[in-house]
Each structure stands twice: as structure tokens, then as C-alpha cells.
Short mmCIF file of C-alpha atoms in Angstrom, two decimals:
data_model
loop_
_atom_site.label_atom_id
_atom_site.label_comp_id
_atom_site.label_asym_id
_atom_site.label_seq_id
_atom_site.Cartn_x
_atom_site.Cartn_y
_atom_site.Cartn_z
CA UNK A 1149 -43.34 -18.62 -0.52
CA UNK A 1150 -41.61 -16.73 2.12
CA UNK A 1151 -39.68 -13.43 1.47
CA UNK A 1152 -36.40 -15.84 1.84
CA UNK A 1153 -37.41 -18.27 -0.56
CA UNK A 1154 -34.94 -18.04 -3.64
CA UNK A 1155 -36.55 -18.50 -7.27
CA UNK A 1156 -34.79 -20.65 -9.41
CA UNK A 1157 -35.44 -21.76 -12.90
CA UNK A 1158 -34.05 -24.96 -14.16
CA UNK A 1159 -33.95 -24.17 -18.03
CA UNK A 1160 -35.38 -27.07 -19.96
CA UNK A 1161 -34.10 -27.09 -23.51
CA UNK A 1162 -34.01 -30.88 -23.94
CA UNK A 1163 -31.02 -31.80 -22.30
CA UNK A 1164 -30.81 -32.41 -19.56
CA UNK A 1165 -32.34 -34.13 -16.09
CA UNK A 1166 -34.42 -31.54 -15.01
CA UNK A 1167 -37.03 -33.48 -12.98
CA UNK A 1168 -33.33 -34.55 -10.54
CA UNK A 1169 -32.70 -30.95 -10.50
CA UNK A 1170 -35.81 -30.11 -9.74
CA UNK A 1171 -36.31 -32.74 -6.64
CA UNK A 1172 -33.07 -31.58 -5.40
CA UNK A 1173 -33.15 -27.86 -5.28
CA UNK A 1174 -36.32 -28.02 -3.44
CA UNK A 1175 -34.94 -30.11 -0.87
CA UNK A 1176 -32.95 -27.22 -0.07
CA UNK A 1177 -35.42 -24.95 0.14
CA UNK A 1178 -35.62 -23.32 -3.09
CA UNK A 1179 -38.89 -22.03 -5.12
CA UNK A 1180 -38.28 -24.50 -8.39
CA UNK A 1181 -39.98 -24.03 -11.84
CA UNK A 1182 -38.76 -26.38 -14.91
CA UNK A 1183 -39.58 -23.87 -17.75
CA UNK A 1184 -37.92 -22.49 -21.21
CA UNK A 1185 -39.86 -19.30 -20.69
CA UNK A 1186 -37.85 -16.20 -21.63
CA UNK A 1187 -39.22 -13.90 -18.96
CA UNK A 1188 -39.20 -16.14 -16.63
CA UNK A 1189 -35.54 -17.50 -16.73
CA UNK A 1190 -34.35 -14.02 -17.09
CA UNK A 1191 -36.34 -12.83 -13.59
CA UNK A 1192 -35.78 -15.90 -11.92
CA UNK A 1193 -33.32 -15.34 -8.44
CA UNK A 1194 -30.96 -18.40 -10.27
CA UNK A 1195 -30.89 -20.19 -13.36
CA UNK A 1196 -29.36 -23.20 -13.36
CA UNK A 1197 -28.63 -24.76 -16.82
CA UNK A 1198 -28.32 -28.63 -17.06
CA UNK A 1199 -27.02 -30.57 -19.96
CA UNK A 1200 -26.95 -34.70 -20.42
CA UNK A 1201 -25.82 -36.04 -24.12
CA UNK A 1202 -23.34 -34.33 -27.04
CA UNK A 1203 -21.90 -31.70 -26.66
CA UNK A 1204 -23.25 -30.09 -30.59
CA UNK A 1205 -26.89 -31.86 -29.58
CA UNK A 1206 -26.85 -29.39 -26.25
CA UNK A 1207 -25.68 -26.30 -28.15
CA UNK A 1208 -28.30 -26.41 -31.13
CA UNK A 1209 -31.09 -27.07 -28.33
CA UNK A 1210 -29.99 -24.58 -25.88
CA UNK A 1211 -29.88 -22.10 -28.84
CA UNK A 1212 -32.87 -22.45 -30.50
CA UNK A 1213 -34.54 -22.32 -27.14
CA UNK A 1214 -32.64 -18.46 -26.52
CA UNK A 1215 -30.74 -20.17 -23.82
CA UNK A 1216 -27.46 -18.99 -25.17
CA UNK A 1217 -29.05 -15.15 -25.18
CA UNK A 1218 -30.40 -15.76 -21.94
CA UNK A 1219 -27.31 -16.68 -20.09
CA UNK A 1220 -25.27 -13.65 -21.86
CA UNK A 1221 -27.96 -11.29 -20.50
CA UNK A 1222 -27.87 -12.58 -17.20
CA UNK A 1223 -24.10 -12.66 -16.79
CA UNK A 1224 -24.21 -8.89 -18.03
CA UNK A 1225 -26.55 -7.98 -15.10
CA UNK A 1226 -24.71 -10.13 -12.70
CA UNK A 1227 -27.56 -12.65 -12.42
CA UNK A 1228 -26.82 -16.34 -11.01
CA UNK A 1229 -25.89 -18.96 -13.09
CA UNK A 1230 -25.59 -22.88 -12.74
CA UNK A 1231 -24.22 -25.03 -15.03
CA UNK A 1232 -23.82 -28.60 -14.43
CA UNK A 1233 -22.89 -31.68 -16.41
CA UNK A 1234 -22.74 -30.66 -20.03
CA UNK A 1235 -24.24 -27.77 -19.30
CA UNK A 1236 -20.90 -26.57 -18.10
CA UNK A 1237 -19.05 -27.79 -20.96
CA UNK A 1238 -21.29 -25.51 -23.20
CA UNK A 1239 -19.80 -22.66 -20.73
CA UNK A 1240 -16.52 -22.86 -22.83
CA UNK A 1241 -15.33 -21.66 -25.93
CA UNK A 1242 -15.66 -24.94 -27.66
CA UNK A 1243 -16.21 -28.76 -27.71
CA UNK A 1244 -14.32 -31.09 -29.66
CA UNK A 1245 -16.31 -34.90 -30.28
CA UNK A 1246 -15.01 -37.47 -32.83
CA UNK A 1247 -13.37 -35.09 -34.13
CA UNK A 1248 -16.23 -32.35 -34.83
CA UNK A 1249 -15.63 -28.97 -32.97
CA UNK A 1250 -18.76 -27.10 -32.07
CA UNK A 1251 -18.64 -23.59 -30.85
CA UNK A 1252 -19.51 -23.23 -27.27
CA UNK A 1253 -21.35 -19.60 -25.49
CA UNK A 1254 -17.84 -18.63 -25.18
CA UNK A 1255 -17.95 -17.25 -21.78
CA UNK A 1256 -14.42 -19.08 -20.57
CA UNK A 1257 -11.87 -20.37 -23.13
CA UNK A 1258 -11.26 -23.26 -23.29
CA UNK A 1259 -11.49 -26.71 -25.05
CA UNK A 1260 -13.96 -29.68 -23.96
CA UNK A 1261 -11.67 -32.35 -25.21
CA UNK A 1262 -12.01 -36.49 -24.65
CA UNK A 1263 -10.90 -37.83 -21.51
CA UNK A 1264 -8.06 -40.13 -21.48
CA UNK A 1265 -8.28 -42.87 -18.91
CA UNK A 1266 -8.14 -46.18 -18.55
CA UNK A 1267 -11.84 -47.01 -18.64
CA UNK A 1268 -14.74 -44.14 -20.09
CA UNK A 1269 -17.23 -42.81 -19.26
CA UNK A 1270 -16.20 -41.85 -15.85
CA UNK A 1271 -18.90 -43.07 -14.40
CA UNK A 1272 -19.76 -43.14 -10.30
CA UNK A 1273 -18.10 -41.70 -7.38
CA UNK A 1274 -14.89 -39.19 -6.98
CA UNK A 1275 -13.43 -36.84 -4.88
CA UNK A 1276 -12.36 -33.19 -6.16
CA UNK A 1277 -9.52 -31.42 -4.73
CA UNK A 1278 -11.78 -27.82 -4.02
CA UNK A 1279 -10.11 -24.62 -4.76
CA UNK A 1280 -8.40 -22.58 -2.13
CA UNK A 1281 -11.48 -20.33 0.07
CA UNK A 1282 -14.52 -22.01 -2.17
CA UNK A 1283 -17.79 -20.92 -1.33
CA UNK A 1284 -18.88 -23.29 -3.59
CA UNK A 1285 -17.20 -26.23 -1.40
CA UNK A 1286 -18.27 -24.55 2.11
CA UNK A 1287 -18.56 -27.08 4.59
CA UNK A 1288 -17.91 -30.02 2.91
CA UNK A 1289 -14.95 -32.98 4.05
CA UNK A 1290 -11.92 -32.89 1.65
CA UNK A 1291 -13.03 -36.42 1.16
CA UNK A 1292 -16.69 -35.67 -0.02
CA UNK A 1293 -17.88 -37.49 -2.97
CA UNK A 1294 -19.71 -36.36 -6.33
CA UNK A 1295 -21.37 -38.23 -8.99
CA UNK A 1296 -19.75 -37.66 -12.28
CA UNK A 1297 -20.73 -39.58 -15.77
CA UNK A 1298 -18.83 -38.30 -18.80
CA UNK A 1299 -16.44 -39.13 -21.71
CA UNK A 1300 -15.37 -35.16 -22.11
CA UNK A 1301 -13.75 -32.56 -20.08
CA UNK A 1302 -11.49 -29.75 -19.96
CA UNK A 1303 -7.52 -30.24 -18.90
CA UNK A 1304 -4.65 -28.43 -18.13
CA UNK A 1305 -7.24 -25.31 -18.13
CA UNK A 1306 -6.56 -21.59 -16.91
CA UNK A 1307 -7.98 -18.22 -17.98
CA UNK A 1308 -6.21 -15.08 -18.32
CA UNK A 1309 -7.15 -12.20 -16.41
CA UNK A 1310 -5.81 -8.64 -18.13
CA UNK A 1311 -7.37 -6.46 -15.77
CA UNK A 1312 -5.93 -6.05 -11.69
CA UNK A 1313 -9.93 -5.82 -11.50
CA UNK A 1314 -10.63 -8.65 -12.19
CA UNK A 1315 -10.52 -11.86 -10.33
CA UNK A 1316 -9.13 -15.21 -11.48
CA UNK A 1317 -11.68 -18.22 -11.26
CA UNK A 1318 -11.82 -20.39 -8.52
CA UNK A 1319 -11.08 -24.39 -10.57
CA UNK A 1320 -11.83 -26.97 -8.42
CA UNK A 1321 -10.24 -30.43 -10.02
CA UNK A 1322 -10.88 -34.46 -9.81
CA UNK A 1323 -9.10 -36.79 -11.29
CA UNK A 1324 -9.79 -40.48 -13.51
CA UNK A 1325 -7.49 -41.29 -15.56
CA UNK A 1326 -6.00 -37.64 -15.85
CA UNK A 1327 -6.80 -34.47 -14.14
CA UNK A 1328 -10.00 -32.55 -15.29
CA UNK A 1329 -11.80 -29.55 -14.40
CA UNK A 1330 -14.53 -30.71 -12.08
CA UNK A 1331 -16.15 -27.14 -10.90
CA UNK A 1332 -15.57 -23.24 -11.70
CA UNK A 1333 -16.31 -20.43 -9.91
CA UNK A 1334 -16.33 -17.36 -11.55
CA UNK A 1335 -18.53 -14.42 -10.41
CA UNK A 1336 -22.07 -15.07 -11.38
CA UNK A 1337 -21.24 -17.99 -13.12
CA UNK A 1338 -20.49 -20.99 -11.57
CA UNK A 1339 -20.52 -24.40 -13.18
CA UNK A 1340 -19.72 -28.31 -12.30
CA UNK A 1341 -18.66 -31.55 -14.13
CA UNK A 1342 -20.30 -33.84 -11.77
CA UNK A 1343 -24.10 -33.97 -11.12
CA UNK A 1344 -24.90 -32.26 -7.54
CA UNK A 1345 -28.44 -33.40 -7.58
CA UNK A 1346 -27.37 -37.01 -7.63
CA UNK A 1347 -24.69 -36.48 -5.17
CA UNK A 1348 -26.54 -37.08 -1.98
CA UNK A 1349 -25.92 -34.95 1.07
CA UNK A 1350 -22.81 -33.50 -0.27
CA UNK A 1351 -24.59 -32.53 -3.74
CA UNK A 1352 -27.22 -30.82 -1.25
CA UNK A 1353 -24.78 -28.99 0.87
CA UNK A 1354 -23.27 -27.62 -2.75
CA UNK A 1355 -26.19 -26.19 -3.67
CA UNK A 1356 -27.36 -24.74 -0.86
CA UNK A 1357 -24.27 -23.00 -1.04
CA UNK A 1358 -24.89 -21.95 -4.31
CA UNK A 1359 -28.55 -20.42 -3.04
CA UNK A 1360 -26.74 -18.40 -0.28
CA UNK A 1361 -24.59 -16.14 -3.44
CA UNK A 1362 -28.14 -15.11 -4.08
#
């Protein structure tokens, strides 16, 4: 491993397709390990947090395997990290599924609600409409495709900032049916609807942008 080489744990709590994630990290380069270790997710370079399945199944796995802790210490040092799929709904304050509402790790309000379209899951290819000076987005076509597959998402979605400190969050949105939060960037914490590792060369390009914040 050379001094460049970025360490990044993919955080396996049960949810999620961490073998993909795995694959396509180290494409780009980076030093992978799927673990739920403690230490080792909290010294990692990035974590990156997947999630696949309900919303209340991810939450009580991700909690009883201190992922929940482990993200809130991170984001208090100003540590990297990735959520993607469910694993960024589980970034908001709650999820709402047949009418159940689970609490969420609360680190951006919000409500992960079911989307209304004509046909769900929203399954295959889209385009996102990036937010203005994404680093997230960096070199990639207006017209780039992602690989989404869900039945929930966030809408209409912003996030108060009560401090001239602080930044607002970079929302990147796609549409299917009705517009939906598709990425967020947000400091350390940046998180996307659609699956980057099974988004080709595009996916690839993302997260090597993602390495480079680290």
C-alpha cells in the first residue's frame, strides 16, 4: 500500500452489497476492507455505509452492530462518510414504510417517505440534475447515468442552516415519477440514492471523487 492509498471500510451490518462495494472502490484505487470492527471503521481514511432492504430492518442491524455510534463519532471528528442506497435513507431523521415510522441517526431532517410514480420500484437507469459546483459530480456529462432501485425517498427536502457558519448542503435531484433526493453533500457526510458501484464508469468517476475529499 502506497503512502497515497486511501483506507476505506465498507461497514457490513447485514445490509447491504458489500462484496459490489468492495469490487468497485478498489477499482479506483482504494485500500478496501469489508468489516464491522469498531476500531477499524473508526480509523479507517472513509467509511462508506451501504444499505439494501427496509428501512426499520437497516436501522436495528446498523445499531446493534454500533454503526449508528460509529458514524456520530466520525462526523464529530470530521471523518468521511458514504452512504449509499438505504444507507442514506438511514442518514435522515426518519423513515416512514406501510405506515410504520422508524427513527433514523438523525443527522439531516427529513422524512424517507414512498415514492409516487407510475410504476415502483424505480428500478434501472436515470439521470440526476447535480447541484451547482459538486465535487461529488466532478467531471461527469449532465447526461451521466446512475443505477437506482427503490420504492422510498425523500421529496420536497431542504435543511435549515441557523448559523452564517455554516454551509447549506449541496442536493443533487432525479426524477421518476416525482422529484427525489438522489445525492447530498454535506461536509463529511455525503450520501446517494442510487448505487455508484453498479453505475459503471460514471459510478467510478463518483467515487473517485469521493476518495480525493480524503
Amino acid at each position: 500500500m502506497t503512502a497515497t492509498t486511501k483506507k476505506v471500510v465498507v461497514f457490513d451490518y447485514g445490509f447491504g452489497n458489500v462484496r459490489s462495494a468492495e469490487r468497485a472502490l478498489a477499482r479506483v484505487g482504494a485500500d478496501v476492507e469489508i468489516t464491522r470492527d469498531y476500531d477499524k471503521a473508526m480509523n479507517a481514511d472513509g467509511l462508506l455505509v451501504p444499505g439494501v432492504g427496509a428501512f426499520s430492518a437497516c436501522m436495528t442491524g446498523l445499531k446493534e452492530a454500533r454503526g449508528d455510534w460509529i458514524v456520530e463519532r466520525r462526523l464529530s471528528g470530521g471523518r468521511p462518510v458514504m452512504g449509499i442506497c438505504v444507507g442514506m435513507q438511514i442518514l435522515f431523521a426518519r423513515g416512514i414504510e406501510h405506515g410504520v415510522e422508524t427513527e433514523g441517526l438523525d443527522e439531516w431532517p427529513g422524512t424517507v417517505g414512498p415514492l409516487k410514480a407510475p410504476v415502483v420500484p424505480h428500478m434501472g437507469w436515470n439521470t440526476v440534475e447535480a447541484a451547482d459546483d459538486s465535487e461529488l459530480f466532478a467531471g461527469l456529462d449532465a447526461d451521466a447515468r446512475f443505477y437506482f432501485v427503490h420504492s422510498y425517498a425523500v421529496h420536497d427536502w431542504t435543511m435549515e442552516i441557523g448559523s452564517p457558519r455554516m454551509r447549506a448542503p449541496k442536493v443533487t435531484w432525479a426524477t421518476h415519477g416525482e422529484r427525489f433526493v438522489a445525492a447530498v453533500e454535506n461536509g463529511a457526510l455525503w450520501a446517494t440514492q442510487f448505487h455508484p458501484e453498479k453505475s459503471g464508469d460514471a459510478g467510478a468517476q463518483l467515487l473517485t471523487n469521493w476518495l480525493k475529499t480524503f
